[in-house]
PDB file of C-alpha atoms in Angstrom:
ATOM      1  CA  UNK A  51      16.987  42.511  57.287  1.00  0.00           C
ATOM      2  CA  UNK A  52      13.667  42.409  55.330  1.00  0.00           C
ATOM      3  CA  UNK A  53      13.748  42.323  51.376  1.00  0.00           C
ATOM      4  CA  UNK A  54      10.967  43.505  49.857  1.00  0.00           C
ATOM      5  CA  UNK A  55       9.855  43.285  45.615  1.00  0.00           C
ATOM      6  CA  UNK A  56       6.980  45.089  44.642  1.00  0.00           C
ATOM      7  CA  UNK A  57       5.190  44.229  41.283  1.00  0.00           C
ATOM      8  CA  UNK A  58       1.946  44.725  39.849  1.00  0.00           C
ATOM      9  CA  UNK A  59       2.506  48.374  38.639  1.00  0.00           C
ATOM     10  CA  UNK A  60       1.264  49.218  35.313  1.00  0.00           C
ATOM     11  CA  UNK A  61      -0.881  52.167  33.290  1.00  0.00           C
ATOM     12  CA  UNK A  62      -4.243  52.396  33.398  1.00  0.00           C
ATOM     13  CA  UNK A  63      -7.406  53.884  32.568  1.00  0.00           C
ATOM     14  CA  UNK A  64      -9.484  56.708  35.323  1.00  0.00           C
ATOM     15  CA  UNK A  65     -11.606  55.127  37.018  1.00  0.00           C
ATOM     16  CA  UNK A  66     -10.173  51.487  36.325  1.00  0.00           C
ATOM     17  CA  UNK A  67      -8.562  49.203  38.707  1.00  0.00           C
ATOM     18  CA  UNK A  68      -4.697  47.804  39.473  1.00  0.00           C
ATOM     19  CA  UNK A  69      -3.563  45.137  42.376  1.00  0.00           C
ATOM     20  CA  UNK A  70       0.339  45.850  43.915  1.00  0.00           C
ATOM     21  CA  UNK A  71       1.884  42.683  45.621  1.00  0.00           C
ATOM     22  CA  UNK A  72       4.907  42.954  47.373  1.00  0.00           C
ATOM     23  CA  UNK A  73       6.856  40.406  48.555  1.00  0.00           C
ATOM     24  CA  UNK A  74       8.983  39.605  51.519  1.00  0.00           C
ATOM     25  CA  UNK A  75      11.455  37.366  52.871  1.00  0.00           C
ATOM     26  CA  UNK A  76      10.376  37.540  56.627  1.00  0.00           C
ATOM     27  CA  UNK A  77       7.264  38.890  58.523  1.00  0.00           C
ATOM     28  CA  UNK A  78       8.091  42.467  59.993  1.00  0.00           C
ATOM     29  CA  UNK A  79       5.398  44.708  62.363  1.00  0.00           C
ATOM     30  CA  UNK A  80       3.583  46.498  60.225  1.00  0.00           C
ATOM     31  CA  UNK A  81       3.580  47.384  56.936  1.00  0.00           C
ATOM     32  CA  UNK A  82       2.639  50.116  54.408  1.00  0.00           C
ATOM     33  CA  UNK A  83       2.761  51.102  50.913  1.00  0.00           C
ATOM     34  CA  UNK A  84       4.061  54.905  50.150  1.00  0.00           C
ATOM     35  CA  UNK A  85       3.605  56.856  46.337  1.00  0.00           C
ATOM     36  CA  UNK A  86       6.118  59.293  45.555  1.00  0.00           C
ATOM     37  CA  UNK A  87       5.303  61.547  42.258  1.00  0.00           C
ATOM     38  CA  UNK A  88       7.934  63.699  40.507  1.00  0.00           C
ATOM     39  CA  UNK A  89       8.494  66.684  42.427  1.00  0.00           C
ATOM     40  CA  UNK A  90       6.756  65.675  45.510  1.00  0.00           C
ATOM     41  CA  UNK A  91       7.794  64.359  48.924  1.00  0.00           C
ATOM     42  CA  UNK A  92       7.054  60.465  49.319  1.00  0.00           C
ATOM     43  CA  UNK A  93       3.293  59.973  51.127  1.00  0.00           C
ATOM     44  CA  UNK A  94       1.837  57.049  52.857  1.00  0.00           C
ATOM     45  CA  UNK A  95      -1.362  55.317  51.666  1.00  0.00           C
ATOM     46  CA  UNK A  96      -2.025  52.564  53.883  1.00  0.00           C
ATOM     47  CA  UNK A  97      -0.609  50.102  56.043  1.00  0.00           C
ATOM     48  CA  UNK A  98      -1.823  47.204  58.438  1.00  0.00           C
ATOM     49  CA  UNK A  99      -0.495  46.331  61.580  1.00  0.00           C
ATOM     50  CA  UNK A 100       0.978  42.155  62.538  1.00  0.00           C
ATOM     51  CA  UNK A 101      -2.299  41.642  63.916  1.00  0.00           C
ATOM     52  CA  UNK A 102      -4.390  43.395  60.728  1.00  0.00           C
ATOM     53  CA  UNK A 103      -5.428  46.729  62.114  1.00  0.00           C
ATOM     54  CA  UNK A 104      -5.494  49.048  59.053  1.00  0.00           C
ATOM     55  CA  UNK A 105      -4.965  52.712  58.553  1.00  0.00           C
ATOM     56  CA  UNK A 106      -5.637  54.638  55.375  1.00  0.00           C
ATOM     57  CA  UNK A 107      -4.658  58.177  53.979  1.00  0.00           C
ATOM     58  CA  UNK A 108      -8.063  60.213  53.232  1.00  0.00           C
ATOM     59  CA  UNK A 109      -7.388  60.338  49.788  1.00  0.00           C
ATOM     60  CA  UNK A 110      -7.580  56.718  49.200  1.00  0.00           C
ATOM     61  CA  UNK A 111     -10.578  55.998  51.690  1.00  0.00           C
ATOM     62  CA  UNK A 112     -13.422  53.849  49.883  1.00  0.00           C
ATOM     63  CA  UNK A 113     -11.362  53.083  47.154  1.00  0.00           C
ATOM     64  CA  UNK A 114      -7.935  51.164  48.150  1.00  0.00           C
ATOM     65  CA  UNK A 115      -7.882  48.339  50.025  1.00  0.00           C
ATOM     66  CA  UNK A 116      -4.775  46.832  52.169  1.00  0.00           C
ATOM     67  CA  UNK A 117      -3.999  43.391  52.568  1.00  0.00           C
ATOM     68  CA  UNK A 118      -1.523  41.144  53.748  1.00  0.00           C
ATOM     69  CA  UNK A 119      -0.764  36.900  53.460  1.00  0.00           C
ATOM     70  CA  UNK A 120       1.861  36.029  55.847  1.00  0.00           C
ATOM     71  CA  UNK A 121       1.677  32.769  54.726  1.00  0.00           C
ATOM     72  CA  UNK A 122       2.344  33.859  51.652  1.00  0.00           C
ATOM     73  CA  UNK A 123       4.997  36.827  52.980  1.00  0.00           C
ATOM     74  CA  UNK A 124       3.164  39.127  50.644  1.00  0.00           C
ATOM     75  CA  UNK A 125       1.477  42.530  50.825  1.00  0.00           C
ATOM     76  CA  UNK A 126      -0.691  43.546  48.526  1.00  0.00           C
ATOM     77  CA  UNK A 127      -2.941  46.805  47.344  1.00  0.00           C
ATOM     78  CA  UNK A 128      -6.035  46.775  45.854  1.00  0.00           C
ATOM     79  CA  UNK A 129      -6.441  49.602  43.664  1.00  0.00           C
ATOM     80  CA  UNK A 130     -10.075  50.734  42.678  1.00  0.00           C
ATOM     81  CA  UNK A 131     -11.616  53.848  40.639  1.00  0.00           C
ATOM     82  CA  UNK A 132      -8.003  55.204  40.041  1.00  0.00           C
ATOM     83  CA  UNK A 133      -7.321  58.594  39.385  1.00  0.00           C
ATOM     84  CA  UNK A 134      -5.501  61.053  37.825  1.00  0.00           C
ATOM     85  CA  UNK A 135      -3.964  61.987  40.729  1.00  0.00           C
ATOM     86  CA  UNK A 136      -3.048  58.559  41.685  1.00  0.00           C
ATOM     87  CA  UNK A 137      -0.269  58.323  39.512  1.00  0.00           C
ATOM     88  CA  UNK A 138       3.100  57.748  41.483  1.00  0.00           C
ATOM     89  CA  UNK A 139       6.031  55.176  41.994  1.00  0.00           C
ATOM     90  CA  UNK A 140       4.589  53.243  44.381  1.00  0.00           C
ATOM     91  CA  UNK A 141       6.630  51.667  47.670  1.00  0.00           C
ATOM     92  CA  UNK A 142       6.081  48.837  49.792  1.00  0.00           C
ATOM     93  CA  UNK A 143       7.675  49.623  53.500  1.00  0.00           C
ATOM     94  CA  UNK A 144       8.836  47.483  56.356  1.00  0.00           C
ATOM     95  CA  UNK A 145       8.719  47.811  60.039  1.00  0.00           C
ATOM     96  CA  UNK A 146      11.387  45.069  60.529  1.00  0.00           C
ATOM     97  CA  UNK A 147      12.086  46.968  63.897  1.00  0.00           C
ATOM     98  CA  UNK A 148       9.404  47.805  66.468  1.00  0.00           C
ATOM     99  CA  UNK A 149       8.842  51.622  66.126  1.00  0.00           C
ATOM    100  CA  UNK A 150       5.993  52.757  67.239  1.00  0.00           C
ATOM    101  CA  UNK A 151       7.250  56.042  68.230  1.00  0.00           C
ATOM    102  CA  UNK A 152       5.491  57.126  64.653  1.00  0.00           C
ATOM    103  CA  UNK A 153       2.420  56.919  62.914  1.00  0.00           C
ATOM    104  CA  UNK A 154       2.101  53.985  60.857  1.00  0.00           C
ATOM    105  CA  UNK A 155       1.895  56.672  57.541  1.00  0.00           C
ATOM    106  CA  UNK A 156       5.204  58.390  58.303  1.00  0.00           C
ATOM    107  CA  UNK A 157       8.220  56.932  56.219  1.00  0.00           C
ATOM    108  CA  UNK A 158      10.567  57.349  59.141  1.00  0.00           C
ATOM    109  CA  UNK A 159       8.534  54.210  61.134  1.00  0.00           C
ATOM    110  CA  UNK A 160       9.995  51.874  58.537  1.00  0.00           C
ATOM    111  CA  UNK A 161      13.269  50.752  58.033  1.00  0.00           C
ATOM    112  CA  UNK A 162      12.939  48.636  54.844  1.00  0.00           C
ATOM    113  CA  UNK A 163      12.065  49.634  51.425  1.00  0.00           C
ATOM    114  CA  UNK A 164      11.042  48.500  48.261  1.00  0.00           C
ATOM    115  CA  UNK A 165      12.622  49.303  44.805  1.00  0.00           C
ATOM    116  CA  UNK A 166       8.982  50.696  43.864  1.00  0.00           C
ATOM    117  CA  UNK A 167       6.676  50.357  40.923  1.00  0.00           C
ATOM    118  CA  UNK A 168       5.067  52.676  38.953  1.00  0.00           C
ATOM    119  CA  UNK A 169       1.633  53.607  38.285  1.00  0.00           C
ATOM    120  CA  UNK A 170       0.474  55.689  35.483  1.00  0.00           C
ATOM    121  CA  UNK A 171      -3.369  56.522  35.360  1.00  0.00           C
ATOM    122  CA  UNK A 172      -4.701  58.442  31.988  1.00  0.00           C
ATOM    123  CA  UNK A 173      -7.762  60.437  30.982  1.00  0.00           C
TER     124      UNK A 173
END
């Protein structure tokens, strides 16, 4: 079973920048960070495969960036010209299981979740 901690959350500024880390006890397949605002179903953002291949939702082309250190059993987002809109409790996911029967955006390919932290951009 893979444990993840996210940190890095915070408020910010439009336009200004955050980096998430998340942290994990062992290396799964892929991985993926997910933002869930109030009132709205949970969404994926990006994720990169074991061997680095990365995928991005549209609305974060250009302007997040997905890492990850297994050396370091860390995953981190890179955060740039935030927005409004970008405001969310943000999720790091797990594939601790192979499961490629979905897309690496969809919730239901990972098994292991974060306990989230927020982000709060402001005008």
């Amino acid at each position: 079973q893979v444990q993840l901690v996210e940190s890095g959350g915070g408020s910010v500024q439009a336009g200004g920048s955050l980096r998430l880390s998340c942290k994990y006890t062992s290396s799964p397949y892929s991985m993926a960070w997910f933002r869930q605002a109030p009132g709205k179903e949970r969404e994926g953002v990006a994720a990169i495969a074991s061997l680095g291949l990365k995928t991005y939702a549209d609305f974060v082309k250009n302007r997040f960036t997905i890492s990850r250190d297994n050396a370091a059993n860390s995953l981190y987002l890179e955060m740039n010209s935030l927005k409004l809109e970008d405001t969310a409790m943000y999720y790091c996911a797990a594939e601790s299981v192979y499961n490629p029967g979905y897309s690496p955006l969809q919730t239901r390919r990972y098994y292991n979740w974060g306990q989230g932290t927020q982000v709060s951009v402001s005008s």
